[in-house]
Amino acid sequence: MQSKSSLSDSPTIKERWPEGAIVYHIYPRSLQDSNGDGIGDLQGIISRLDYIKSLGVNAVWLSPFYPSPMADFGYDVAEFCDVDPIFGTLDDFKQLLQEAGKRDIKVMIDLVPNHTSDEHPWFIESAKSRDNKYADWYIWQDPKFEEGSSVPQPPNNWIDMFGGESAWQWVPARQQYYLHTFDVRQPDLNWTNPEVREAIKDVMRFWLDLGVDGFRVDAVYFMGKDPMFDDDLDNPYYEEGRDDRSNALRRENSQGWPMVYGYVREMSEVFKEDKYKDKELFMVVETYPDRHNSVASYMAFYVSMDPKLVAPFNFGGITVPWEAHEWRKFLKTFHTATDHYSPHCVASYAFGNHDLPRLIDRIGHEAAARSAAVLLLTLPGMAFIYYGEEIGMHNVDIPPEFVHDPQAKRNPHQPAGRDPVRTPMQWSTEKYGGFTTGDTTWLPMAADFRDNNVAVQEKD
Ligand code: NOJ
């Protein structure tokens, strides 16, 4: 692989921190508990910053820690500019920023612009009537009626991502349906409304003023929808009884309309405002590529916005089969495309995250996971490491009574869901692996934590 600078057409580009950064992805519930309640928190994270630094990490990304009823474990945000008491306080977060700063670690936080919790004050107000200040902040549609019937039906056939049921929920007070791409408790914001766009930009400003260095932006592909709300088409590859029902339709109308690029660009332009323009701020957006041409899907993001400010996650580490020739082809296509387009494009590789099976289980065995780590850490651009990946944490079997994940609860074909990859970090051979001093952990510890943990590996 040629280095990025040797392919660049501009030898004078300043090296910015995202180019070559190693980003440690923290799932706050699961890294370290500091108060014995069995759930990780911000003080816990602060206490582990020295370890994180010792890995050679330059930045951290924190999954959501905002007030939330936890229907989707924080991706259902009930207040964008605060900290859920489970995780601590805003002062704890300020302390985290300071402590990370002392160690020269950048802090990226999760921004969830596509939806809120149904307990967010905007939604509570919006659901009350059709003529309040927030009436048009969510996606409301009138019902359809079958001939001769007065029973309201959803406006179209769109289905949600968590179980594949109708993505519409009826609200009697408005005599209308609201759209929820994910859980029924996660209503979609209406991005066609400029007030919504400004409100999310204010959220960004709030955290930038505190000193964060950037954002990981959740589920952006869903922000652009067909304004006529036409039905989605059947997915010809879907097989009932075998596949997750949320894949029954091709989401050509319920997601991915090109307005997405305009919305993300508009968000990123906050970074150019006077207050922020001299800082090196960056955002990485979550978008799963079109399965037939993933590089083209990534390029659509680079060319639609300033690549110095935004990159799409490169999920090649998840989608490309673990075969050398497949990887060679993918890398060659990706880096030829980005380098030809602009020397400023930052690749942003992730081989695992809180939604996907652990790398070592997906890829099959330890030796392959080691090679994947070498690949990840030598590719140009940003390398995202999901907590525990560095010690080869496995998927953990979750007994049915411990299942938390809404995706699992509503999906008979995914009985374990995403909980197996969210189990507590394995720090030591102590009780509960050093994760908590309490009497319980929110998800079970891996059975092998006494053999596989940070303390053991540090001596290896
Ligand atoms: C993607 C996040 O990574 C996932 O955890 C979450 O459930 C959905 N977006 C909805 O916010």
Coordinates of C-alpha atoms and ligand atoms in Angstrom, one line a residue:
M1 CA 0.0 0.0 0.0
Q2 CA 1.5 3.4 -0.9
S3 CA 1.3 5.9 1.8
K4 CA -1.3 8.6 1.6
S5 CA 1.2 11.4 1.2
S6 CA 3.0 9.7 -1.7
L7 CA -0.3 9.5 -3.6
S8 CA -1.2 13.1 -2.8
D9 CA -1.1 15.8 -5.4
S10 CA -0.4 18.4 -2.8
P11 CA 2.8 17.8 -0.8
T12 CA 2.0 20.8 1.3
I13 CA -1.1 19.4 3.1
K14 CA -0.8 19.9 6.8
E15 CA -1.2 16.7 8.8
R16 CA -4.4 16.9 10.6
W17 CA -5.1 14.7 13.6
P18 CA -7.7 12.4 11.9
E19 CA -5.1 11.4 9.4
G20 CA -3.5 8.4 11.0
A21 CA -5.4 8.6 14.3
I22 CA -6.3 5.5 16.3
V23 CA -9.7 5.9 17.8
Y24 CA -10.8 3.8 20.8
H25 CA -14.6 3.3 20.7
I26 CA -16.1 3.2 24.2
Y27 CA -19.5 1.8 25.0
P28 CA -19.9 3.8 28.2
R29 CA -22.1 1.2 29.9
S30 CA -19.4 -1.4 29.5
L31 CA -16.0 0.0 30.0
Q32 CA -15.7 0.6 33.7
D33 CA -18.1 1.1 36.6
S34 CA -17.0 3.5 39.3
N35 CA -20.0 3.4 41.7
G36 CA -20.8 -0.2 42.1
D37 CA -24.2 -0.2 40.3
G38 CA -22.9 -2.7 37.6
I39 CA -23.1 -0.1 34.8
G40 CA -20.1 1.7 33.4
D41 CA -19.9 5.5 33.7
L42 CA -17.9 8.6 33.0
Q43 CA -15.7 8.4 36.1
G44 CA -15.0 4.8 35.2
I45 CA -13.8 6.0 31.8
I46 CA -11.6 8.7 33.3
S47 CA -10.0 6.1 35.6
R48 CA -9.0 4.0 32.5
L49 CA -7.6 6.8 30.4
D50 CA -4.0 5.9 31.2
Y51 CA -4.6 2.4 29.9
I52 CA -6.2 3.8 26.8
K53 CA -3.2 6.1 26.3
S54 CA -0.8 3.2 26.8
L55 CA -2.4 1.5 23.7
G56 CA -1.1 4.3 21.6
V57 CA -4.5 5.7 21.0
N58 CA -5.0 9.4 19.9
A59 CA -8.8 9.7 20.3
V60 CA -11.8 8.2 21.9
W61 CA -15.4 7.9 20.6
L62 CA -18.0 7.6 23.2
S63 CA -21.4 6.0 22.4
P64 CA -24.3 8.1 23.8
F65 CA -24.3 9.0 27.5
Y66 CA -27.2 11.5 27.3
P67 CA -30.4 11.3 29.4
S68 CA -32.4 8.5 28.0
P69 CA -35.1 6.0 28.9
M70 CA -32.7 3.4 27.4
A71 CA -35.2 1.9 25.1
D72 CA -32.2 1.6 22.7
F73 CA -29.5 2.0 25.4
G74 CA -28.9 5.7 24.8
Y75 CA -29.6 6.0 21.0
D76 CA -33.0 7.2 22.2
V77 CA -32.0 10.6 23.4
A78 CA -34.4 12.4 25.7
E79 CA -32.1 15.5 26.2
F80 CA -29.3 16.3 23.8
C81 CA -27.2 18.6 26.1
D82 CA -26.8 16.7 29.3
V83 CA -25.6 13.5 30.9
D84 CA -27.8 10.6 32.1
P85 CA -27.4 10.2 35.9
I86 CA -26.5 6.5 35.2
F87 CA -23.3 7.8 33.6
G88 CA -22.6 10.8 35.9
T89 CA -23.0 14.6 35.4
L90 CA -22.0 17.3 33.0
D91 CA -19.2 18.1 35.4
D92 CA -17.9 14.6 35.1
F93 CA -17.9 15.0 31.3
K94 CA -16.0 18.3 31.6
Q95 CA -13.5 16.5 33.8
L96 CA -13.2 13.7 31.2
L97 CA -12.4 16.3 28.5
Q98 CA -9.7 17.8 30.7
E99 CA -8.1 14.5 31.6
A100 CA -8.2 13.3 28.0
G101 CA -6.7 16.7 27.0
K102 CA -3.8 16.2 29.4
R103 CA -3.0 12.9 27.8
D104 CA -3.3 14.4 24.3
I105 CA -6.4 12.3 23.5
K106 CA -9.1 13.8 21.3
V107 CA -12.7 13.2 22.3
M108 CA -15.4 12.4 19.7
I109 CA -19.0 12.0 20.9
D110 CA -22.0 10.4 19.3
L111 CA -24.5 12.7 17.7
V112 CA -27.9 11.1 16.9
P113 CA -29.7 13.4 14.5
N114 CA -32.2 11.0 12.8
H115 CA -34.5 10.5 15.8
T116 CA -35.0 11.2 19.5
S117 CA -36.6 9.4 22.3
D118 CA -40.4 9.6 22.6
E119 CA -39.7 11.2 26.0
H120 CA -37.8 14.1 24.4
P121 CA -39.7 17.3 25.2
W122 CA -39.9 18.1 21.4
F123 CA -41.7 14.9 20.8
I124 CA -44.0 15.1 23.8
E125 CA -45.1 18.5 22.6
S126 CA -45.3 17.5 18.9
A127 CA -47.6 14.5 19.7
K128 CA -50.1 16.7 21.5
S129 CA -51.7 18.4 18.5
R130 CA -51.2 19.5 14.9
D131 CA -50.7 23.2 15.7
N132 CA -48.0 23.6 18.4
K133 CA -44.5 24.9 18.1
Y134 CA -43.1 21.4 17.5
A135 CA -46.0 20.0 15.5
D136 CA -43.9 19.7 12.4
W137 CA -40.6 18.6 14.0
Y138 CA -41.3 14.9 13.5
I139 CA -42.6 12.9 10.5
W140 CA -46.4 12.8 10.8
Q141 CA -48.7 11.4 8.1
D142 CA -52.4 10.9 7.8
P143 CA -53.7 7.4 7.8
K144 CA -54.9 5.5 4.8
F145 CA -58.4 3.9 4.9
E146 CA -59.4 0.7 3.1
E147 CA -62.5 1.1 1.0
G148 CA -65.6 0.9 3.2
S149 CA -63.5 0.9 6.4
S150 CA -63.0 3.6 9.1
V151 CA -60.0 1.8 10.6
P152 CA -56.9 3.9 10.2
Q153 CA -54.0 2.1 8.3
P154 CA -50.4 3.2 8.1
P155 CA -49.7 5.6 5.2
N156 CA -47.3 3.1 3.4
N157 CA -45.5 -0.2 3.8
W158 CA -42.3 1.0 5.4
I159 CA -41.0 -1.3 8.1
D160 CA -38.7 -0.6 11.1
M161 CA -35.2 -1.8 11.6
F162 CA -35.9 -3.5 14.9
G163 CA -38.2 -6.5 14.0
G164 CA -39.5 -5.4 10.6
E165 CA -43.0 -4.4 11.8
S166 CA -44.7 -1.3 10.4
A167 CA -42.5 1.8 10.9
W168 CA -45.6 3.9 11.7
Q169 CA -47.3 4.4 15.1
W170 CA -50.8 5.8 15.5
V171 CA -51.3 8.7 17.9
P172 CA -55.0 9.3 18.7
A173 CA -54.5 12.9 19.8
R174 CA -53.4 13.9 16.3
Q175 CA -55.3 11.2 14.4
Q176 CA -52.0 10.7 12.6
Y177 CA -49.1 8.3 12.4
Y178 CA -45.5 9.1 13.3
L179 CA -42.5 7.4 11.6
H180 CA -40.0 5.4 13.6
T181 CA -37.2 3.9 11.5
F182 CA -35.8 2.1 14.6
D183 CA -37.8 1.3 17.8
V184 CA -41.3 2.6 18.3
R185 CA -39.8 4.7 21.1
Q186 CA -37.5 6.5 18.6
P187 CA -39.6 8.8 16.5
D188 CA -37.8 10.2 13.4
L189 CA -37.1 13.9 13.3
N190 CA -38.3 15.8 10.2
W191 CA -35.1 17.0 8.5
T192 CA -37.1 18.9 5.9
N193 CA -37.9 21.4 8.7
P194 CA -35.1 24.1 8.9
E195 CA -35.9 24.6 12.6
V196 CA -35.0 20.9 13.3
R197 CA -31.7 21.3 11.4
E198 CA -30.9 24.4 13.4
A199 CA -31.7 22.7 16.6
I200 CA -29.3 19.9 15.9
K201 CA -26.6 22.4 14.9
D202 CA -27.2 24.1 18.3
V203 CA -26.6 20.7 20.0
M204 CA -23.3 20.5 18.1
R205 CA -22.4 24.0 19.2
F206 CA -23.2 23.1 22.8
W207 CA -20.7 20.3 22.9
L208 CA -18.1 22.1 20.7
D209 CA -18.2 25.0 23.2
L210 CA -17.4 22.5 26.0
G211 CA -14.4 21.3 23.9
V212 CA -15.2 18.1 22.1
D213 CA -13.1 17.5 19.0
G214 CA -15.8 16.0 16.8
F215 CA -18.6 13.6 16.3
R216 CA -19.5 10.2 15.2
V217 CA -22.9 10.8 13.6
D218 CA -25.5 8.1 13.9
A219 CA -27.6 6.6 11.1
V220 CA -27.3 9.5 8.7
Y221 CA -28.5 7.5 5.7
F222 CA -32.1 7.4 7.1
M223 CA -32.3 11.2 7.1
G224 CA -33.2 11.5 3.4
K225 CA -36.6 10.0 2.6
D226 CA -39.0 10.1 -0.3
P227 CA -41.1 13.2 0.2
M228 CA -44.1 11.4 -1.4
F229 CA -43.7 8.5 1.0
D230 CA -44.1 5.9 -1.8
D231 CA -43.9 2.2 -0.7
D232 CA -40.6 0.4 -0.5
L233 CA -40.2 -2.5 -3.0
D234 CA -39.9 -6.1 -2.0
N235 CA -36.4 -7.4 -1.4
P236 CA -35.9 -10.3 -3.9
Y237 CA -33.1 -11.8 -1.7
Y238 CA -35.3 -12.0 1.4
E239 CA -36.5 -15.4 2.6
E240 CA -39.2 -15.5 5.2
G241 CA -38.3 -17.6 8.2
R242 CA -34.6 -17.4 7.4
D243 CA -33.9 -13.7 7.3
D244 CA -34.4 -10.8 9.7
R245 CA -37.8 -9.4 8.8
S246 CA -36.4 -5.9 8.7
N247 CA -34.7 -6.9 5.4
A248 CA -38.0 -7.9 3.8
L249 CA -38.0 -4.6 1.7
R250 CA -35.4 -2.7 -0.3
R251 CA -35.3 0.6 1.5
E252 CA -35.2 2.7 -1.6
N253 CA -37.7 5.2 -0.5
S254 CA -37.4 5.1 3.3
Q255 CA -33.7 5.9 3.3
G256 CA -30.8 7.2 1.2
W257 CA -32.4 10.0 -0.8
P258 CA -29.6 12.4 -1.7
M259 CA -30.9 15.1 0.7
V260 CA -28.8 13.1 3.2
Y261 CA -25.7 14.6 1.7
G262 CA -27.0 18.2 2.0
Y263 CA -28.0 17.6 5.6
V264 CA -24.7 16.2 6.6
R265 CA -22.9 19.0 4.8
E266 CA -25.0 21.6 6.6
M267 CA -24.1 20.0 9.9
S268 CA -20.4 19.9 9.1
E269 CA -20.5 23.6 8.2
V270 CA -20.9 24.4 11.8
F271 CA -17.1 23.6 12.0
K272 CA -16.5 26.6 9.7
E273 CA -18.2 29.1 11.9
D274 CA -15.8 31.8 13.3
K275 CA -15.7 30.3 16.8
Y276 CA -14.6 26.9 15.5
K277 CA -12.8 27.4 12.3
D278 CA -9.3 27.3 13.7
K279 CA -9.8 24.0 15.5
E280 CA -9.3 20.7 13.9
L281 CA -12.8 19.4 14.1
F282 CA -14.0 16.3 12.4
M283 CA -17.0 14.0 12.0
V284 CA -17.3 10.4 10.9
V285 CA -20.8 9.4 9.7
E286 CA -22.4 6.0 10.0
T287 CA -23.6 4.8 6.7
Y288 CA -23.6 1.2 5.5
P289 CA -22.8 1.0 1.9
D290 CA -24.9 -0.2 -1.0
R291 CA -24.0 -3.9 -1.2
H292 CA -23.3 -3.7 -4.9
N293 CA -20.9 -0.9 -5.0
S294 CA -19.6 0.1 -1.7
V295 CA -16.8 2.4 -2.9
A296 CA -19.3 4.4 -4.9
S297 CA -21.4 4.8 -1.8
Y298 CA -18.5 6.1 0.2
M299 CA -17.4 8.4 -2.6
A300 CA -20.9 10.0 -2.6
F301 CA -20.1 11.3 0.9
Y302 CA -16.6 12.6 0.1
V303 CA -17.7 14.5 -3.0
S304 CA -20.7 16.1 -1.4
M305 CA -18.9 17.7 1.4
D306 CA -15.6 19.1 2.5
P307 CA -13.4 15.9 3.1
K308 CA -11.3 17.9 5.5
L309 CA -14.3 17.9 7.8
V310 CA -16.3 14.7 7.2
A311 CA -15.6 11.1 6.3
P312 CA -18.0 8.1 6.0
F313 CA -17.1 5.1 8.0
N314 CA -15.3 2.6 5.8
F315 CA -16.9 -0.7 6.7
G316 CA -14.8 -2.7 4.4
G317 CA -13.5 -4.4 7.6
I318 CA -17.0 -5.7 8.1
T319 CA -18.3 -6.3 4.5
V320 CA -15.3 -7.5 2.5
P321 CA -14.7 -11.3 2.8
W322 CA -11.5 -12.2 4.6
E323 CA -9.7 -13.2 1.5
A324 CA -6.5 -11.5 0.3
H325 CA -7.6 -11.0 -3.3
E326 CA -10.9 -9.5 -2.2
W327 CA -9.1 -7.1 0.1
R328 CA -6.6 -6.1 -2.5
K329 CA -9.3 -5.2 -4.9
F330 CA -11.3 -3.3 -2.4
L331 CA -8.4 -1.3 -1.1
K332 CA -7.1 -0.5 -4.5
T333 CA -10.5 0.7 -5.7
F334 CA -11.2 2.7 -2.5
H335 CA -7.8 4.4 -2.3
T336 CA -7.6 5.1 -6.0
A337 CA -11.0 6.7 -5.9
T338 CA -10.3 8.8 -2.8
D339 CA -6.8 9.8 -3.9
H340 CA -7.9 10.8 -7.4
Y341 CA -10.7 12.8 -6.0
S342 CA -8.8 14.8 -3.3
P343 CA -5.7 14.4 -1.2
H344 CA -7.8 15.5 1.8
C345 CA -10.1 12.4 1.9
V346 CA -9.5 10.6 5.2
A347 CA -10.3 6.9 5.2
S348 CA -11.9 5.8 8.4
Y349 CA -11.8 2.0 9.0
A350 CA -13.7 0.1 11.6
F351 CA -13.6 -3.7 11.9
G352 CA -16.1 -3.9 14.7
N353 CA -18.5 -1.9 16.8
H354 CA -21.4 -2.1 19.3
D355 CA -23.8 -3.4 16.6
L356 CA -21.8 -6.2 15.0
P357 CA -20.4 -9.5 16.1
R358 CA -17.0 -9.3 17.7
L359 CA -14.2 -9.3 15.1
I360 CA -12.5 -12.5 16.4
D361 CA -15.8 -14.5 16.0
R362 CA -16.7 -13.0 12.7
I363 CA -13.3 -13.6 11.2
G364 CA -13.0 -17.1 12.7
H365 CA -9.8 -17.5 14.8
E366 CA -7.1 -15.7 16.7
A367 CA -4.4 -15.6 14.0
A368 CA -6.8 -14.0 11.5
A369 CA -7.8 -11.5 14.1
R370 CA -4.2 -10.6 14.7
S371 CA -3.7 -10.1 10.9
A372 CA -6.8 -8.0 10.8
A373 CA -5.3 -5.8 13.6
V374 CA -2.1 -5.4 11.6
L375 CA -4.1 -4.4 8.6
L376 CA -6.3 -2.0 10.5
L377 CA -3.3 -0.3 12.1
T378 CA -1.3 0.1 8.9
L379 CA -4.0 1.3 6.6
P380 CA -4.0 5.1 6.0
G381 CA -6.5 7.2 7.8
M382 CA -8.4 6.6 11.0
A383 CA -8.5 3.2 12.7
F384 CA -11.4 2.6 15.0
I385 CA -10.9 -0.1 17.7
Y386 CA -14.0 -1.2 19.6
Y387 CA -13.2 -1.6 23.3
G388 CA -12.0 -5.2 24.1
E389 CA -11.0 -5.8 20.5
E390 CA -7.4 -5.2 21.6
I391 CA -7.5 -8.3 23.9
G392 CA -9.6 -10.4 21.5
M393 CA -12.9 -10.3 23.4
H394 CA -15.4 -12.8 22.1
N395 CA -19.2 -12.6 21.6
V396 CA -20.7 -13.7 24.9
D397 CA -23.7 -16.0 25.2
I398 CA -26.5 -14.1 26.8
P399 CA -29.1 -16.2 28.7
P400 CA -32.7 -15.2 27.6
E401 CA -33.4 -13.6 31.0
F402 CA -30.5 -11.2 30.4
V403 CA -31.4 -10.0 26.9
H404 CA -31.6 -6.2 26.9
D405 CA -31.3 -5.3 23.2
P406 CA -34.6 -4.1 21.6
Q407 CA -33.5 -5.5 18.3
A408 CA -33.2 -9.0 19.9
K409 CA -36.4 -8.7 21.8
R410 CA -38.4 -8.0 18.7
N411 CA -36.6 -10.3 16.3
P412 CA -37.0 -14.0 16.4
H413 CA -34.2 -14.6 14.0
Q414 CA -31.7 -12.7 16.1
P415 CA -32.3 -14.2 19.5
A416 CA -29.1 -12.8 21.0
G417 CA -29.1 -9.4 19.2
R418 CA -26.3 -7.0 20.0
D419 CA -25.9 -7.8 23.7
P420 CA -23.1 -10.4 23.1
V421 CA -20.8 -7.6 21.9
R422 CA -21.6 -5.2 24.7
T423 CA -20.5 -7.2 27.7
P424 CA -18.2 -5.7 30.4
M425 CA -14.6 -5.0 29.7
Q426 CA -12.3 -7.8 31.0
W427 CA -9.7 -6.0 33.0
S428 CA -8.3 -8.6 35.5
T429 CA -8.9 -11.9 37.2
E430 CA -10.7 -10.2 40.1
K431 CA -14.4 -10.6 40.7
Y432 CA -16.4 -9.3 37.7
G433 CA -13.1 -8.9 35.9
G434 CA -12.3 -5.6 37.7
F435 CA -15.2 -4.0 35.9
T436 CA -17.3 -3.2 39.0
T437 CA -17.0 -3.5 42.8
G438 CA -20.8 -4.1 43.0
D439 CA -22.7 -7.3 43.2
T440 CA -23.9 -7.4 39.6
T441 CA -23.1 -6.4 36.1
W442 CA -25.7 -5.1 33.6
L443 CA -24.7 -7.9 31.1
P444 CA -22.9 -11.1 32.1
M445 CA -19.1 -11.2 32.1
A446 CA -17.5 -13.5 29.5
A447 CA -16.9 -17.0 30.9
D448 CA -13.3 -16.8 29.9
F449 CA -12.5 -13.4 31.6
R450 CA -10.0 -15.0 34.1
D451 CA -7.9 -16.2 31.2
N452 CA -8.4 -13.3 28.8
N453 CA -8.1 -9.9 30.4
V454 CA -5.9 -6.8 30.2
A455 CA -3.8 -7.7 33.3
V456 CA -2.9 -11.2 31.9
Q457 CA -2.2 -9.8 28.4
E458 CA 0.0 -7.0 29.8
K459 CA 2.3 -9.6 31.2
D460 CA 2.4 -11.6 28.0
Ligands
NOJ1 C1 -27.0 2.9 14.8 C2 -26.4 2.7 16.2 O1 -25.1 2.3 16.0 C3 -27.2 1.6 16.8 O2 -26.7 1.1 18.0 C4 -28.6 2.2 17.1 O3 -29.5 1.2 17.6 C5 -29.2 2.8 15.8 N1 -28.3 3.5 15.0 C6 -30.3 3.7 16.1 O4 -29.8 4.9 16.7

